[in-house]
Every structure is written in structure tokens, then in C-alpha cells.
Amino acid sequence: MFKPIRKKLTLLYTMSFFILLITFIILLYLFISDAIKDTEVEELYAYFKEEQEDFAEDLHEDDEQKEVKYRPEREIFYYLFTNDGELVKGKESLRHFSQTLTDIKLNRPVKSSSHQQLEWEGEHVLLLIEPISHHDVELGYVVIGKNITSQHHLTQRIFFILIGLTVFFTLLLALLSYYLAGKAMVPAHKAFEKQKKFVSDASHELRTPLSIFYSSVELLEKEEKNNLQPFSVEVLEDLKAETHLMKQLLDDLLFLARNDQARWDLNKETVDLSALTRSASRRFARKVPKEITFERTIDDGITVDGDSIRLQELLYILLDNAQIYTEQGSISISLQQKDANAILTVKDTGIGITKEKLPHIFDRFYRADTARQRTGTGLGLSIAKTIVDAHNGTIHVDSDVGVGSTFTISLPVS
């Protein structure tokens, strides 16, 4: 019981820490990238302000010869264009990069400053586009660029280093969380063990005096019933019913306590589940009221490895539960084999269970409908799940309020 809780706590702490760190790293990466980009843009703009007059003179000159010089040693390169997008002059550090500028979509004439970042032949390039005017006359625009491949790779390395550190510290935190969760579970585990021992001992010790009391009530009813007043007979019958209910409660508590302490063993054998289901259904059909239609669909030859007594108890619990919460309508039971599993389904058209209460129906003493008259111990479905788990099976329930509930049990066939 405590091992799954310990694992869930470890997973919860680890995933929370991991998500927090990943979010922090992504934000840090974006911040660093934007900061580096803003610095580079400011550098390009400073270069533009320094060369702005020379750019204006070059565009103002009536020179039809295009001149683009290749200067690989340059850190910053530029290209001058007319308003029509015609290249006039430039100095480039990336050979033939000017040819790709025709793919950049610009609203001509360029009237405002802008910047772009693009990838060209494996290189990352930052471009600043600035309009150029002289005496309020628009002459053209300049594209100033810089190769920022090294900066891009630097930010990528920083990002991957941070990811690696995150994975490392997440694994470290997972180990630490598992250790601390185990330490935190020690007091709860001790208290739970004491509780299990108390329930087991109390249930066991109470069975003997309760059996004597129940036998005495039966003897009194048998010997003195004719000598008692009608009211006394009614009280005696109520006393017998409550004693029977208490005896059933003690038996259920003792069953669950033995299961908790791993002191309950199954008497496993090859069980003809088809015959067992058919027999239990036949006995159940005799006590179904006329207002309820009982339907059976049971395939032949389905066998499982299990305890026939406990499997029969499982059937009774599910069928009785369906009858308790179905005043009129229908109850159906079906047994089919699907692949390597026996699928047992008990369906009713009763009051149903709300979505909020559905996850708790297998809890001990939990009642989905507290307004109804007490007719059991509140441990039936807990015992049913215990039996299914002991047979390496699964139990699932679907329910809608006012429509009904469907319990589906899957057991591995023998």
C-alpha cells in the first residue's frame, strides 16, 4: 500500500521540479537569445548612423555601374538599394549573399527601420534594413548585416548544457525524493500496522461472544416466541437482524484485515467459471422481485485458476449490489472470453453513481447513496476488489446517474 504512495510522491516531486526547471531554462534561453540579438542590432544601427552620410552620397551619385566587393575579413557588410529594389553598391563578407536578398519581401519604398534573422547555407545572418533620405528626399535603403553563427551556436551550447544539468539534477532529486518520501512514510506505516493489528484482533476476539449472543437470540426466539407479546417478538427479530449484520461486518473486517497482513491465501484450482456463474445466477434469480427483469448471457467452457468460494462471493456481491440500487428495471450478467481473459459484466438500470463519487466506491465503508436504508456493511465492493486483485484481474465501473451502472471484471483464463 505504501510503496505505490511513495512512488507517486516521488514522481510528483520529480515532475514538478522538472517542469519548473524546463520552464526556467526556456525563459532563460529566450532572454539570452533576445539580449544577444538586441546587442547585435544596436551594433548594426550604430554602424548605420556612422556611415549614413556616405550611404546617402553613394545613392545620390548618378553611377550606373553596380559595385559589390567581396571582403571576407569584414565583420559587418552592407548593400545599398534604390527605392525600386535595384542594387547599387555593397561590401559583403559572405560570397554571393546579395543574390538571396531578392527573396526578402520588403514594402518599397522602405520608410521604417526593421531587422530580420535568417539562415543561409548553414550560416546565421542578422540583417538591419534602414531607409536613406537626403533633405527629405527618399533615395533608397541599405541592408546592413552580420554573421552571427558563432553567437547562435553559443546560445545553443548554453541551452544544451542547461538541459543536461536539468536532467542530472532531476535524477538526483528523484533519488532524494524517494529517500525522503520513505522517511515521511515511516510514522504513517507504523500507525497503519497498529490499526490493521487492532482491527484483526478486535474482529477475531468479538466473533466468539457475538456467535454465542446470536445463538442465544435464536434459542430464545425458538423456545419463547409463542409466549412473547407481538411487540417483544418484533424487538427480538430486530435484535436478531442487527446481530446478523454485526456478525457479517466482523467477518468482512476479518477478511480485509487478513488480506492487509498478507495472511490470506487462495485455495487455487481450475474453476469452471461458466458453471459457477450460471449456478450463482440461478440462485439469484429466485429472489429477484417482479419489478426487475434479470437477464443472463453466459458462454460455456470458460475456466480460470482461482478460489471457487471467493469467486462465488464476488458474484454475490456484484449481483446483490445491483439489486439494492435498482428498484425497477433490469439487471443483466454476462460472461464471455476475449483473447486470454474472461470478461464478467454485471449491469443494472438503477440510480447510478455520480462522477464525483465514482473513484471512491471501492473504499471501505463508503456508500454512494447515503440516503438509502442501511442494507449492508459498506465493505462489499472493497471485498470484491480485493478478490479480483488476488486473482490478478481488474475491475472497472461505468455509471451515469438515473441510467445505471456497469461493473466489468477481467480475469486471466487458465
Coordinates of C-alpha atoms in Angstrom, one line a residue:
M1 CA 0.0 0.0 0.0
F2 CA 2.7 2.4 1.0
K3 CA 5.1 1.6 -1.8
P4 CA 2.7 3.0 -4.5
I5 CA 2.2 6.1 -2.5
R6 CA 5.9 6.5 -2.1
K7 CA 6.4 6.2 -5.8
K8 CA 3.6 8.6 -6.5
L9 CA 5.1 11.2 -4.2
T10 CA 8.5 10.7 -5.8
L11 CA 7.0 11.1 -9.3
L12 CA 5.0 14.2 -8.2
Y13 CA 8.0 15.9 -6.7
T14 CA 10.3 15.0 -9.6
M15 CA 7.9 16.0 -12.3
S16 CA 7.1 19.3 -10.6
F17 CA 10.8 20.1 -10.3
F18 CA 11.5 19.1 -13.9
I19 CA 8.7 21.2 -15.3
L20 CA 9.8 24.1 -13.2
L21 CA 13.4 23.8 -14.4
I22 CA 12.4 23.3 -18.0
T23 CA 10.2 26.4 -17.9
F24 CA 13.1 28.4 -16.3
I25 CA 15.5 27.2 -19.0
I26 CA 13.3 28.0 -21.9
L27 CA 12.6 31.5 -20.5
L28 CA 16.4 31.9 -19.8
Y29 CA 17.2 30.8 -23.3
L30 CA 14.8 33.2 -24.9
F31 CA 16.0 36.0 -22.7
I32 CA 19.7 35.3 -23.6
S33 CA 18.8 35.0 -27.3
D34 CA 16.9 38.3 -27.3
A35 CA 19.6 40.0 -25.3
I36 CA 22.3 38.9 -27.7
K37 CA 20.1 39.8 -30.7
D38 CA 19.3 43.3 -29.3
T39 CA 23.0 43.9 -28.7
E40 CA 23.8 42.9 -32.3
V41 CA 21.0 45.1 -33.7
E42 CA 22.3 48.0 -31.7
E43 CA 25.8 47.4 -33.1
L44 CA 24.4 47.4 -36.7
Y45 CA 22.4 50.5 -36.0
A46 CA 25.5 52.3 -34.7
Y47 CA 27.3 51.3 -37.8
F48 CA 24.5 52.7 -39.9
K49 CA 24.5 56.1 -38.0
E50 CA 28.2 56.3 -38.6
E51 CA 28.0 55.6 -42.3
Q52 CA 24.7 57.2 -43.1
E53 CA 26.0 60.2 -44.9
D54 CA 28.3 58.1 -47.1
F55 CA 25.4 55.8 -47.9
A56 CA 23.3 58.9 -49.0
E57 CA 26.2 60.2 -51.2
D58 CA 26.6 56.8 -52.9
L59 CA 22.9 56.7 -53.6
H60 CA 22.8 60.3 -54.8
E61 CA 25.5 59.8 -57.3
D62 CA 24.3 59.0 -60.8
D63 CA 26.5 55.9 -61.3
E64 CA 25.0 53.1 -63.3
Q65 CA 27.8 50.7 -62.5
K66 CA 27.0 48.2 -59.8
E67 CA 29.8 47.5 -57.4
V68 CA 29.7 44.7 -54.9
K69 CA 33.1 43.9 -53.4
Y70 CA 33.8 40.7 -51.5
R71 CA 35.6 41.3 -48.2
P72 CA 35.7 38.1 -46.2
E73 CA 37.6 39.8 -43.3
R74 CA 34.7 42.3 -42.7
E75 CA 32.6 41.7 -39.6
I76 CA 29.7 43.9 -40.9
F77 CA 28.6 44.0 -44.5
Y78 CA 26.1 46.2 -46.3
Y79 CA 24.2 46.6 -49.6
L80 CA 22.7 49.8 -51.0
F81 CA 19.4 49.7 -52.9
T82 CA 17.3 52.2 -54.8
N83 CA 13.6 52.6 -53.9
D84 CA 12.9 50.2 -56.8
G85 CA 15.0 47.5 -55.2
E86 CA 17.9 47.8 -57.6
L87 CA 21.3 47.0 -56.1
V88 CA 23.7 49.9 -56.3
K89 CA 26.7 49.2 -54.2
G90 CA 27.8 46.8 -51.4
K91 CA 30.6 45.2 -49.5
E92 CA 29.9 41.6 -48.5
S93 CA 31.7 39.1 -46.3
L94 CA 29.6 36.1 -47.5
R95 CA 30.2 35.5 -51.2
H96 CA 27.1 35.8 -53.4
F97 CA 24.9 36.6 -50.4
S98 CA 23.5 39.6 -52.3
Q99 CA 21.6 37.1 -54.5
T100 CA 19.4 35.9 -51.6
L101 CA 18.3 39.4 -50.7
T102 CA 15.8 39.3 -53.6
D103 CA 13.9 36.7 -51.6
I104 CA 13.3 39.2 -48.7
K105 CA 9.9 40.7 -49.0
L106 CA 10.0 44.4 -48.4
N107 CA 7.4 47.1 -48.8
R108 CA 9.1 49.5 -51.2
P109 CA 9.9 52.3 -50.8
V110 CA 11.3 51.4 -47.3
K111 CA 10.0 54.0 -44.9
S112 CA 10.8 52.5 -41.5
S113 CA 13.6 50.6 -39.8
S114 CA 13.3 46.8 -39.4
H115 CA 15.5 43.8 -38.8
Q116 CA 15.4 40.1 -39.7
Q117 CA 17.3 37.0 -38.9
L118 CA 17.7 34.2 -41.5
E119 CA 19.7 31.1 -42.2
W120 CA 21.8 30.9 -45.4
E121 CA 23.9 28.0 -46.5
G122 CA 24.4 26.9 -42.9
E123 CA 25.2 30.4 -41.7
H124 CA 23.0 32.5 -39.4
V125 CA 22.8 36.1 -40.5
L126 CA 21.2 39.2 -38.8
L127 CA 20.0 42.0 -41.2
L128 CA 19.1 45.6 -40.4
I129 CA 17.1 47.4 -43.1
E130 CA 17.2 51.2 -42.9
P131 CA 15.7 53.8 -45.2
I132 CA 18.0 56.5 -46.6
S133 CA 16.9 60.0 -47.4
H134 CA 18.6 63.3 -48.1
H135 CA 16.8 66.6 -47.5
D136 CA 13.5 64.7 -47.0
V137 CA 14.0 63.0 -50.4
E138 CA 13.9 59.2 -50.2
L139 CA 16.9 57.9 -52.0
G140 CA 16.7 54.2 -51.2
Y141 CA 17.6 51.9 -48.4
V142 CA 20.5 50.0 -47.0
V143 CA 20.7 46.4 -45.8
I144 CA 23.4 46.0 -43.1
G145 CA 24.2 42.5 -42.0
K146 CA 26.4 40.5 -39.7
N147 CA 27.3 36.8 -39.5
I148 CA 26.0 35.7 -36.0
T149 CA 26.6 32.0 -36.5
S150 CA 29.1 31.8 -33.6
Q151 CA 26.7 33.6 -31.3
H152 CA 23.9 31.3 -32.3
H153 CA 26.0 28.2 -31.6
L154 CA 27.0 29.7 -28.3
T155 CA 23.4 30.1 -27.2
Q156 CA 22.6 26.6 -28.4
R157 CA 25.5 25.2 -26.4
I158 CA 24.3 27.0 -23.3
F159 CA 20.8 25.6 -23.9
F160 CA 22.0 22.0 -24.2
I161 CA 24.3 22.4 -21.2
L162 CA 21.3 23.6 -19.1
I163 CA 19.2 20.8 -20.4
G164 CA 21.9 18.3 -19.3
L165 CA 22.2 19.9 -15.9
T166 CA 18.4 19.7 -15.6
V167 CA 18.3 16.0 -16.3
F168 CA 21.2 15.4 -13.9
F169 CA 19.7 17.3 -11.0
T170 CA 16.2 15.9 -11.8
L171 CA 17.6 12.4 -11.4
L172 CA 19.4 13.5 -8.2
L173 CA 16.2 15.0 -6.9
A174 CA 14.3 11.8 -7.7
L175 CA 16.6 9.7 -5.6
L176 CA 16.4 12.3 -2.8
S177 CA 12.6 12.5 -3.0
Y178 CA 12.3 8.7 -2.9
Y179 CA 14.5 8.6 0.2
L180 CA 12.6 11.5 1.9
A181 CA 9.2 10.0 1.0
G182 CA 10.3 6.8 2.6
K183 CA 11.3 8.6 5.8
A184 CA 8.0 10.5 5.8
M185 CA 6.1 7.2 5.4
V186 CA 7.6 5.6 8.5
P187 CA 5.2 7.1 11.1
A188 CA 2.2 6.5 8.8
H189 CA 3.3 2.9 8.2
K190 CA 3.7 2.2 11.9
A191 CA 0.3 3.7 12.6
F192 CA -1.3 1.7 9.8
E193 CA 0.2 -1.5 11.0
K194 CA -1.1 -0.9 14.5
Q195 CA -4.6 -0.2 13.1
K196 CA -4.5 -3.4 11.0
K197 CA -3.5 -5.4 14.0
F198 CA -6.2 -3.8 16.1
V199 CA -8.9 -4.5 13.5
S200 CA -7.8 -8.1 13.1
D201 CA -7.5 -8.8 16.8
A202 CA -10.8 -7.0 17.6
S203 CA -12.7 -8.8 14.9
H204 CA -11.3 -12.1 16.0
E205 CA -12.0 -11.6 19.7
L206 CA -15.5 -10.3 19.1
R207 CA -16.6 -13.2 16.9
T208 CA -16.9 -15.7 19.8
P209 CA -19.1 -13.7 22.1
L210 CA -21.1 -12.5 19.2
S211 CA -21.7 -16.0 18.0
I212 CA -22.9 -17.0 21.5
F213 CA -25.1 -14.0 21.6
Y214 CA -26.6 -14.8 18.2
S215 CA -27.2 -18.4 19.2
S216 CA -28.9 -17.3 22.4
V217 CA -31.2 -15.0 20.4
E218 CA -32.1 -17.8 18.1
L219 CA -32.7 -20.1 21.0
L220 CA -34.9 -17.5 22.8
E221 CA -36.9 -17.0 19.6
K222 CA -37.4 -20.7 19.1
E223 CA -38.3 -21.5 22.7
E224 CA -40.2 -18.4 23.9
K225 CA -41.7 -16.9 20.7
N226 CA -45.1 -18.1 21.4
N227 CA -45.0 -16.7 25.0
L228 CA -44.0 -13.2 24.0
Q229 CA -46.1 -10.2 23.1
P230 CA -46.1 -9.1 19.5
F231 CA -44.0 -6.1 20.3
S232 CA -41.5 -8.3 22.1
V233 CA -41.4 -10.6 19.1
E234 CA -40.7 -7.6 16.8
V235 CA -37.9 -6.4 19.1
L236 CA -36.4 -9.9 19.1
E237 CA -36.5 -10.1 15.3
D238 CA -34.8 -6.7 15.1
L239 CA -32.2 -7.8 17.6
K240 CA -31.5 -10.9 15.5
A241 CA -31.2 -9.0 12.3
E242 CA -28.8 -6.4 13.8
T243 CA -26.8 -9.3 15.3
H244 CA -26.6 -11.0 12.0
L245 CA -25.5 -7.7 10.4
M246 CA -22.8 -7.2 13.1
K247 CA -21.6 -10.8 12.5
Q248 CA -21.3 -10.1 8.8
L249 CA -19.4 -6.9 9.5
L250 CA -16.9 -8.7 11.7
D251 CA -16.4 -11.4 9.1
D252 CA -15.8 -8.8 6.4
L253 CA -13.4 -6.8 8.6
L254 CA -11.5 -10.0 9.4
F255 CA -11.3 -10.9 5.8
L256 CA -9.9 -7.5 4.8
A257 CA -7.5 -7.5 7.8
R258 CA -6.1 -10.8 6.9
N259 CA -5.6 -9.6 3.3
D260 CA -3.9 -6.4 4.6
Q261 CA -1.5 -8.5 6.7
A262 CA -0.9 -11.0 3.8
R263 CA -2.3 -13.8 6.0
W264 CA -5.0 -14.8 3.4
D265 CA -4.2 -17.4 0.9
L266 CA -6.3 -18.5 -2.1
N267 CA -7.2 -22.2 -2.5
K268 CA -6.4 -22.0 -6.2
E269 CA -7.7 -24.7 -8.6
T270 CA -9.1 -24.8 -12.1
V271 CA -12.5 -23.3 -11.8
D272 CA -15.3 -23.6 -14.4
L273 CA -16.3 -20.0 -14.2
S274 CA -19.2 -20.6 -16.6
A275 CA -20.8 -23.2 -14.4
L276 CA -20.1 -21.2 -11.3
T277 CA -21.7 -18.0 -12.8
R278 CA -24.7 -20.0 -14.1
S279 CA -25.2 -21.5 -10.6
A280 CA -25.0 -18.2 -8.8
S281 CA -27.3 -16.5 -11.3
R282 CA -29.9 -19.3 -10.9
R283 CA -30.0 -18.8 -7.2
F284 CA -30.0 -15.0 -7.5
A285 CA -32.9 -15.2 -10.0
R286 CA -35.2 -16.8 -7.3
K287 CA -35.1 -13.7 -5.1
V288 CA -35.3 -11.0 -7.7
P289 CA -38.5 -9.1 -7.3
K290 CA -41.1 -9.0 -10.1
E291 CA -40.3 -5.3 -10.8
I292 CA -36.8 -6.3 -12.0
T293 CA -36.0 -8.2 -15.2
F294 CA -33.0 -10.5 -14.8
E295 CA -31.1 -11.5 -18.0
R296 CA -28.2 -13.9 -18.3
T297 CA -25.7 -14.4 -21.2
I298 CA -23.1 -16.9 -20.2
D299 CA -20.8 -18.6 -22.6
D300 CA -19.7 -22.2 -21.9
G301 CA -16.3 -23.6 -21.2
I302 CA -14.6 -20.6 -19.6
T303 CA -12.2 -21.7 -16.9
V304 CA -9.9 -19.7 -14.6
D305 CA -7.3 -20.5 -12.0
G306 CA -8.7 -19.3 -8.7
D307 CA -10.6 -19.9 -5.5
S308 CA -14.2 -21.0 -6.3
I309 CA -15.6 -19.9 -2.9
R310 CA -14.1 -16.4 -3.3
L311 CA -15.2 -16.1 -6.9
Q312 CA -18.7 -17.1 -5.9
E313 CA -18.6 -14.5 -3.2
L314 CA -17.6 -11.9 -5.8
L315 CA -20.6 -12.8 -7.9
Y316 CA -23.0 -12.5 -5.0
I317 CA -21.6 -9.1 -4.0
L318 CA -22.0 -7.7 -7.5
L319 CA -25.5 -9.1 -8.0
D320 CA -26.7 -8.0 -4.5
N321 CA -25.2 -4.6 -5.1
A322 CA -27.1 -4.3 -8.4
Q323 CA -30.4 -5.3 -6.7
I324 CA -30.0 -2.9 -3.8
Y325 CA -29.7 0.1 -6.1
T326 CA -32.3 -1.0 -8.7
E327 CA -35.9 -0.6 -7.6
Q328 CA -37.3 -1.4 -11.1
G329 CA -35.9 -2.0 -14.5
S330 CA -33.4 -4.7 -15.4
I331 CA -30.2 -6.5 -14.2
S332 CA -28.1 -8.5 -16.5
I333 CA -25.0 -10.6 -16.1
S334 CA -22.8 -11.8 -19.0
L335 CA -19.6 -13.9 -19.2
Q336 CA -17.5 -14.0 -22.3
Q337 CA -14.0 -14.9 -23.2
K338 CA -11.9 -12.2 -25.0
D339 CA -8.4 -13.2 -26.0
A340 CA -6.8 -14.6 -22.9
N341 CA -9.3 -13.0 -20.4
A342 CA -12.7 -13.9 -19.0
I343 CA -14.9 -10.8 -19.1
L344 CA -17.6 -10.8 -16.5
T345 CA -20.1 -7.9 -16.7
V346 CA -22.9 -7.1 -14.3
K347 CA -25.2 -4.3 -15.5
D348 CA -28.2 -2.6 -13.9
T349 CA -30.6 0.2 -14.7
G350 CA -30.6 1.6 -11.1
I351 CA -30.0 5.0 -9.7
G352 CA -26.4 5.2 -10.9
I353 CA -23.3 6.9 -9.3
T354 CA -22.2 10.5 -9.8
K355 CA -18.8 11.1 -11.4
E356 CA -17.5 12.7 -8.1
K357 CA -18.3 9.6 -6.1
L358 CA -17.2 7.0 -8.7
P359 CA -13.5 7.0 -7.7
H360 CA -14.4 6.2 -4.1
I361 CA -16.8 3.3 -4.4
F362 CA -14.1 0.7 -3.6
D363 CA -13.2 2.5 -0.4
R364 CA -14.1 0.7 2.8
F365 CA -17.4 1.8 4.5
Y366 CA -18.1 4.2 1.6
R367 CA -21.7 4.5 0.4
A368 CA -22.5 6.2 -2.8
D369 CA -26.1 6.8 -1.7
T370 CA -26.2 7.7 2.0
A371 CA -29.9 8.5 1.9
R372 CA -30.9 4.8 1.3
Q373 CA -31.7 2.4 4.2
R374 CA -28.8 0.5 5.6
T375 CA -28.8 -2.9 4.0
G376 CA -25.1 -4.0 4.3
T377 CA -21.8 -3.3 5.9
G378 CA -20.4 -0.9 3.3
L379 CA -17.5 -3.3 2.6
G380 CA -18.9 -5.4 -0.2
L381 CA -17.2 -3.6 -3.1
S382 CA -13.9 -3.4 -1.1
I383 CA -14.0 -7.1 -0.7
A384 CA -14.9 -7.6 -4.4
K385 CA -11.9 -5.5 -5.5
T386 CA -9.7 -7.5 -3.0
I387 CA -10.9 -10.8 -4.6
V388 CA -10.3 -9.5 -8.1
D389 CA -6.8 -8.2 -7.3
A390 CA -5.9 -11.6 -5.6
H391 CA -6.8 -13.3 -8.9
N392 CA -4.6 -10.9 -10.9
G393 CA -7.6 -9.3 -12.5
T394 CA -9.1 -5.9 -12.9
I395 CA -12.4 -4.4 -12.0
H396 CA -13.9 -1.3 -13.7
V397 CA -17.2 0.5 -13.3
D398 CA -19.1 2.9 -15.7
S399 CA -22.1 4.7 -14.3
D400 CA -24.5 7.5 -15.1
V401 CA -27.0 9.0 -12.6
G402 CA -30.5 7.8 -13.5
V403 CA -29.2 5.4 -16.1
G404 CA -27.5 2.7 -14.2
S405 CA -24.1 1.1 -13.5
T406 CA -21.9 -1.5 -15.3
F407 CA -19.3 -3.4 -13.4
T408 CA -16.7 -5.1 -15.7
I409 CA -14.3 -7.7 -14.3
S410 CA -11.4 -9.2 -16.3
L411 CA -9.8 -12.4 -15.1
P412 CA -7.0 -14.3 -16.9
V413 CA -8.3 -17.6 -18.2
S414 CA -6.5 -20.9 -17.2

